Short mmCIF file of C-alpha atoms and ligand atoms in Angstrom, two decimals:
data_model
loop_
_atom_site.label_atom_id
_atom_site.label_comp_id
_atom_site.label_asym_id
_atom_site.label_seq_id
_atom_site.Cartn_x
_atom_site.Cartn_y
_atom_site.Cartn_z
CA GLY K 1 16.40 -21.82 -4.02
CA PRO K 2 16.97 -18.12 -3.48
CA GLU K 3 16.11 -16.71 -0.05
CA GLY K 4 12.55 -15.39 0.13
CA ALA K 5 11.52 -16.63 -3.33
CA VAL K 6 7.75 -16.66 -3.78
CA LEU K 7 8.11 -18.07 -7.28
CA GLU K 8 11.01 -19.92 -8.81
CA LEU K 9 10.86 -21.28 -12.34
CA THR K 10 13.78 -23.47 -13.40
CA GLY K 11 14.29 -24.78 -16.91
CA VAL K 12 10.59 -24.50 -17.73
CA ARG K 13 9.61 -25.88 -21.11
CA ALA K 14 5.99 -25.65 -22.23
CA GLY K 15 3.81 -25.73 -25.33
CA TYR K 16 0.35 -26.64 -26.53
CA GLY K 17 -0.98 -30.05 -27.49
CA GLY K 18 1.45 -31.87 -29.73
CA GLY K 19 2.99 -28.60 -30.90
CA ALA K 20 6.53 -27.37 -30.56
CA ASP K 21 7.79 -25.80 -27.34
CA VAL K 22 6.74 -22.19 -26.80
CA LEU K 23 8.91 -21.77 -23.69
CA HIS K 24 12.41 -23.19 -24.13
CA GLY K 25 13.83 -23.50 -20.62
CA VAL K 26 12.81 -20.40 -18.70
CA ASP K 27 14.50 -19.54 -15.39
CA LEU K 28 12.80 -16.81 -13.39
CA THR K 29 12.60 -15.86 -9.72
CA VAL K 30 10.16 -13.52 -7.98
CA ARG K 31 11.03 -12.70 -4.38
CA ALA K 32 8.62 -11.67 -1.63
CA GLY K 33 7.38 -8.13 -2.20
CA GLU K 34 9.18 -7.84 -5.53
CA ILE K 35 7.76 -6.67 -8.85
CA VAL K 36 9.31 -8.50 -11.78
CA ALA K 37 8.30 -7.14 -15.18
CA VAL K 38 8.53 -9.62 -18.04
CA LEU K 39 8.67 -7.70 -21.29
CA GLY K 40 8.52 -9.11 -24.78
CA ALA K 41 7.02 -8.75 -28.21
CA ASN K 42 3.74 -10.17 -29.39
CA GLY K 43 4.00 -13.97 -29.48
CA ALA K 44 7.15 -14.16 -27.34
CA GLY K 45 5.38 -16.51 -24.94
CA LYS K 46 4.33 -14.09 -22.20
CA SER K 47 0.79 -15.42 -21.80
CA THR K 48 2.12 -18.95 -21.90
CA LEU K 49 4.47 -18.08 -19.03
CA CYS K 50 1.47 -16.73 -17.07
CA ARG K 51 -0.55 -19.91 -17.71
CA VAL K 52 2.30 -22.18 -16.64
CA THR K 53 2.82 -20.17 -13.47
CA GLY K 54 -0.89 -20.09 -12.67
CA GLY K 55 -1.29 -23.82 -13.27
CA LEU K 56 -3.51 -23.53 -16.35
CA LEU K 57 -0.90 -25.21 -18.55
CA ARG K 58 1.41 -28.05 -17.49
CA CYS K 59 5.07 -27.58 -18.17
CA ARG K 60 6.80 -30.28 -20.17
CA ASP K 61 10.04 -30.03 -18.25
CA GLY K 62 11.58 -28.04 -15.46
CA ALA K 63 10.45 -27.03 -11.98
CA VAL K 64 7.89 -24.58 -10.62
CA ARG K 65 8.41 -23.74 -6.95
CA ILE K 66 5.79 -21.66 -5.17
CA GLY K 67 6.61 -20.48 -1.67
CA GLY K 68 9.51 -22.93 -1.70
CA ALA K 69 7.38 -26.01 -2.50
CA GLU K 70 7.56 -27.92 -5.78
CA SER K 71 4.22 -27.19 -7.44
CA ARG K 72 4.70 -28.36 -11.00
CA GLY K 73 1.95 -30.97 -10.72
CA ASP K 74 -0.45 -28.73 -8.81
CA SER K 75 -3.68 -27.50 -10.41
CA ALA K 76 -4.68 -23.87 -10.72
CA VAL K 77 -7.02 -24.37 -7.74
CA ALA K 78 -4.24 -25.85 -5.59
CA ARG K 79 -2.00 -22.91 -6.50
CA SER K 80 -4.73 -20.44 -5.68
CA ARG K 81 -4.89 -22.00 -2.21
CA ARG K 82 -1.17 -21.26 -1.92
CA GLY K 83 -1.90 -17.59 -2.61
CA VAL K 84 -1.37 -17.40 -6.36
CA ARG K 85 -3.79 -15.18 -8.29
CA LEU K 86 -3.87 -14.89 -12.08
CA ALA K 87 -5.29 -11.67 -13.52
CA PRO K 88 -5.84 -12.81 -17.09
CA GLU K 89 -5.40 -10.76 -20.23
CA GLY K 90 -8.77 -9.18 -20.98
CA ARG K 91 -9.71 -8.37 -17.37
CA GLY K 92 -11.73 -11.44 -16.35
CA ILE K 93 -14.85 -9.67 -15.18
CA PHE K 94 -18.42 -10.72 -15.99
CA ALA K 95 -19.91 -8.15 -18.37
CA GLY K 96 -23.53 -9.18 -17.74
CA LEU K 97 -23.27 -8.98 -13.95
CA SER K 98 -23.50 -5.70 -12.08
CA ILE K 99 -20.49 -4.01 -10.53
CA GLU K 100 -21.77 -5.07 -7.11
CA GLU K 101 -22.15 -8.70 -8.22
CA ASN K 102 -18.69 -8.74 -9.77
CA LEU K 103 -17.18 -7.41 -6.54
CA ALA K 104 -19.20 -9.86 -4.43
CA LEU K 105 -17.63 -12.78 -6.30
CA GLN K 106 -14.22 -11.65 -5.02
CA LEU K 107 -15.25 -9.96 -1.79
CA PRO K 108 -18.08 -11.72 0.07
CA ALA K 109 -17.91 -9.24 2.98
CA ALA K 110 -19.96 -6.06 2.39
CA GLU K 111 -17.43 -3.96 4.29
CA ASP K 112 -14.70 -4.98 1.84
CA ARG K 113 -16.88 -3.92 -1.08
CA GLU K 114 -17.58 -0.60 0.64
CA ALA K 115 -13.82 -0.08 0.97
CA VAL K 116 -13.53 -0.50 -2.83
CA TYR K 117 -16.34 2.00 -3.40
CA ALA K 118 -14.69 4.49 -1.05
CA ARG K 119 -11.47 4.22 -3.03
CA PHE K 120 -13.16 4.27 -6.48
CA PRO K 121 -16.18 6.61 -6.39
CA ALA K 122 -16.83 6.03 -10.13
CA LEU K 123 -17.67 2.41 -9.29
CA ALA K 124 -19.79 3.38 -6.27
CA ALA K 125 -21.96 5.67 -8.38
CA ARG K 126 -22.88 2.80 -10.70
CA ARG K 127 -22.91 -0.28 -8.52
CA THR K 128 -26.12 -1.72 -10.03
CA VAL K 129 -25.23 -1.29 -13.71
CA PRO K 130 -23.79 -4.13 -15.79
CA ALA K 131 -19.99 -4.18 -15.65
CA GLY K 132 -19.98 -4.42 -19.44
CA SER K 133 -21.23 -0.83 -19.64
CA LEU K 134 -18.08 0.51 -17.95
CA SER K 135 -15.15 1.84 -19.95
CA GLY K 136 -12.23 -0.54 -20.46
CA GLY K 137 -10.23 1.26 -17.80
CA GLU K 138 -13.05 1.12 -15.25
CA GLN K 139 -13.45 -2.59 -15.98
CA GLN K 140 -9.78 -3.16 -15.32
CA LEU K 141 -9.96 -1.23 -12.04
CA LEU K 142 -13.04 -3.28 -11.09
CA ALA K 143 -11.12 -6.46 -11.82
CA LEU K 144 -8.05 -5.43 -9.82
CA ALA K 145 -9.51 -3.39 -6.93
CA PRO K 146 -10.41 -6.46 -4.80
CA LEU K 147 -6.69 -7.28 -4.60
CA LEU K 148 -6.29 -4.36 -2.20
CA GLN K 149 -8.68 -6.02 0.26
CA CYS K 150 -7.28 -9.54 -0.27
CA PRO K 151 -3.66 -9.20 -1.35
CA PRO K 152 -2.40 -12.57 -2.66
CA ALA K 153 1.13 -13.88 -2.05
CA LEU K 154 1.77 -13.76 -5.79
CA LEU K 155 -0.14 -11.91 -8.47
CA ILE K 156 0.37 -12.81 -12.10
CA ALA K 157 -0.86 -9.87 -14.19
CA ASP K 158 -1.07 -10.60 -17.92
CA GLU K 159 -0.92 -7.30 -19.84
CA PRO K 160 -3.11 -5.28 -17.47
CA SER K 161 -2.61 -2.16 -19.61
CA LEU K 162 -3.83 -3.80 -22.84
CA GLY K 163 -6.16 -1.52 -24.79
CA LEU K 164 -6.34 1.19 -22.11
CA ALA K 165 -5.92 4.95 -22.54
CA PRO K 166 -2.61 6.28 -21.12
CA LYS K 167 -4.23 8.08 -18.19
CA VAL K 168 -6.02 4.92 -17.06
CA VAL K 169 -2.84 2.91 -17.52
CA ASP K 170 -1.22 5.15 -14.92
CA GLU K 171 -4.12 4.45 -12.54
CA VAL K 172 -3.86 0.71 -13.09
CA PHE K 173 -0.12 0.70 -12.39
CA ALA K 174 -0.60 2.90 -9.31
CA LEU K 175 -3.13 0.33 -8.08
CA LEU K 176 -0.68 -2.53 -8.70
CA ALA K 177 2.06 -0.65 -6.83
CA GLU K 178 -0.37 -0.25 -3.93
CA VAL K 179 -1.14 -3.99 -3.96
CA ARG K 180 2.60 -4.62 -3.70
CA GLU K 181 2.75 -2.30 -0.69
CA ARG K 182 0.30 -4.69 0.98
CA GLY K 183 2.79 -7.53 0.61
CA THR K 184 2.05 -9.06 -2.79
CA ALA K 185 4.86 -10.18 -5.08
CA LEU K 186 4.07 -9.43 -8.70
CA LEU K 187 4.86 -11.12 -11.98
CA LEU K 188 3.89 -8.37 -14.39
CA VAL K 189 3.79 -9.25 -18.07
CA GLU K 190 3.67 -6.39 -20.53
CA GLU K 191 4.37 -5.72 -24.16
CA LYS K 192 4.58 -1.95 -23.66
CA ALA K 193 7.63 -1.35 -21.53
CA ALA K 194 7.50 2.19 -20.26
CA GLU K 195 4.70 1.97 -17.70
CA ALA K 196 5.79 -1.44 -16.42
CA LEU K 197 9.32 -0.15 -15.87
CA GLY K 198 7.88 2.61 -13.69
CA ILE K 199 6.94 0.16 -10.92
CA ALA K 200 9.28 -2.81 -11.55
CA ASP K 201 12.25 -3.75 -9.39
CA THR K 202 13.58 -6.32 -11.81
CA VAL K 203 13.12 -6.67 -15.55
CA ALA K 204 13.28 -9.81 -17.66
CA TYR K 205 13.05 -9.73 -21.43
CA LEU K 206 11.42 -12.69 -23.13
CA ALA K 207 12.09 -13.33 -26.81
CA GLU K 208 10.86 -16.44 -28.62
CA GLY K 209 10.38 -18.35 -25.40
CA ARG K 210 13.74 -17.52 -23.85
CA ILE K 211 14.76 -14.99 -21.21
CA VAL K 212 17.42 -13.14 -23.16
CA TRP K 213 18.16 -10.40 -20.62
CA ARG K 214 17.45 -9.85 -16.96
CA GLY K 215 18.58 -7.26 -14.48
CA PRO K 216 17.59 -4.44 -12.17
CA ARG K 217 15.22 -1.88 -13.63
CA ALA K 218 17.90 0.82 -13.55
CA GLU K 219 19.96 -1.17 -16.05
CA ALA K 220 17.11 -2.05 -18.40
CA ASP K 221 17.01 -0.34 -21.78
CA PRO K 222 13.86 -1.59 -23.50
CA ASP K 223 14.57 0.14 -26.80
CA ARG K 224 17.94 -1.53 -27.13
CA LEU K 225 16.50 -4.87 -26.11
CA ALA K 226 13.70 -4.61 -28.65
CA ASP K 227 16.17 -3.63 -31.37
CA ALA K 228 18.38 -6.56 -30.49
CA TYR K 229 15.71 -9.24 -30.32
CA LEU K 230 12.69 -8.29 -32.39
CA GLY K 231 12.53 -10.25 -35.59
CA MET K 232 15.09 -12.69 -34.28
CA GLY K 233 14.93 -16.24 -35.68
P1 ATP X 301 0.49 -11.89 -27.00
O1 ATP X 301 0.99 -10.55 -26.62
O2 ATP X 301 0.01 -12.00 -28.39
O3 ATP X 301 -0.44 -12.51 -25.99
P2 ATP X 301 2.50 -13.58 -25.89
O4 ATP X 301 3.91 -13.14 -25.72
O5 ATP X 301 1.62 -13.59 -24.69
O6 ATP X 301 1.82 -12.78 -27.03
P3 ATP X 301 1.70 -16.31 -26.19
O7 ATP X 301 0.26 -15.95 -26.20
O8 ATP X 301 2.26 -16.98 -25.00
O9 ATP X 301 2.60 -15.04 -26.49
O10 ATP X 301 1.98 -17.17 -27.50
C1 ATP X 301 3.26 -17.72 -27.80
C2 ATP X 301 3.12 -18.77 -28.87
O11 ATP X 301 2.25 -19.80 -28.41
C3 ATP X 301 2.50 -18.24 -30.16
O12 ATP X 301 3.20 -18.84 -31.24
C4 ATP X 301 1.09 -18.73 -30.11
O13 ATP X 301 0.61 -18.99 -31.39
C5 ATP X 301 1.19 -20.01 -29.32
N1 ATP X 301 -0.04 -20.23 -28.55
C6 ATP X 301 -0.56 -19.42 -27.60
N2 ATP X 301 -1.70 -19.92 -27.09
C7 ATP X 301 -1.92 -21.09 -27.74
C8 ATP X 301 -2.93 -22.08 -27.69
N3 ATP X 301 -3.96 -21.98 -26.82
N4 ATP X 301 -2.83 -23.14 -28.50
C9 ATP X 301 -1.80 -23.25 -29.36
N5 ATP X 301 -0.80 -22.35 -29.49
C10 ATP X 301 -0.86 -21.29 -28.69
#
């Protein structure tokens, strides 16, 4: 495979139960330290791509190489041991647990939690309150902040900006860019293109389960891509 590939998908086909394929032979590479933004409309198969990469859904055909090793048959837990982290759509925090308890699940060392509080004073001020009482943006920052202390080899972020106000979206993307600076390669899946393009090195456009365009960010024109592929089929 390509030199320095953290993730290499080749000919990946996947779907649910006895249903038709949702992904129809996806090829995608994420190199060490790279941010690859996968853009696509609602229902294009973006979350399915995240699940297949994270090991939550088996692919029906094709290869999944993680850190150069064939991982298609590996479980989500086995992949997490190889440094793969999935940040699911909808944040993945526990609303009934306090901020401190949520952080402790990711960061057992108190000094790591203190580092998060130092960086995000809004969380520090409310460490004993239920995470569910935070705004959506604060919840997303709570979910992602531990990545700074424990940067994974590969982060799969499924629509991290979903439902957030524009100002918070900027903060979330700044945080993701900072995680990359610590050595994480990022598969960033987004429906809204503009913010994702701001931090991406490479862009891939997914339409109806196929990568229909890929290239460096500088060459990506999301409006033209959307015009060309939305409503296709
Ligand atoms: P969204 O932005 O809505 O999450 P998406 O691009 O992430 O869209 P997917 O969620 O991957 O798209 O869905 C792609 C297709 O797979 C859709 O037709 C959807 O109905 C189907 N699908 C997704 N999840 C399941 C599931 N758990 N069981 C059956 N079909 C599913």
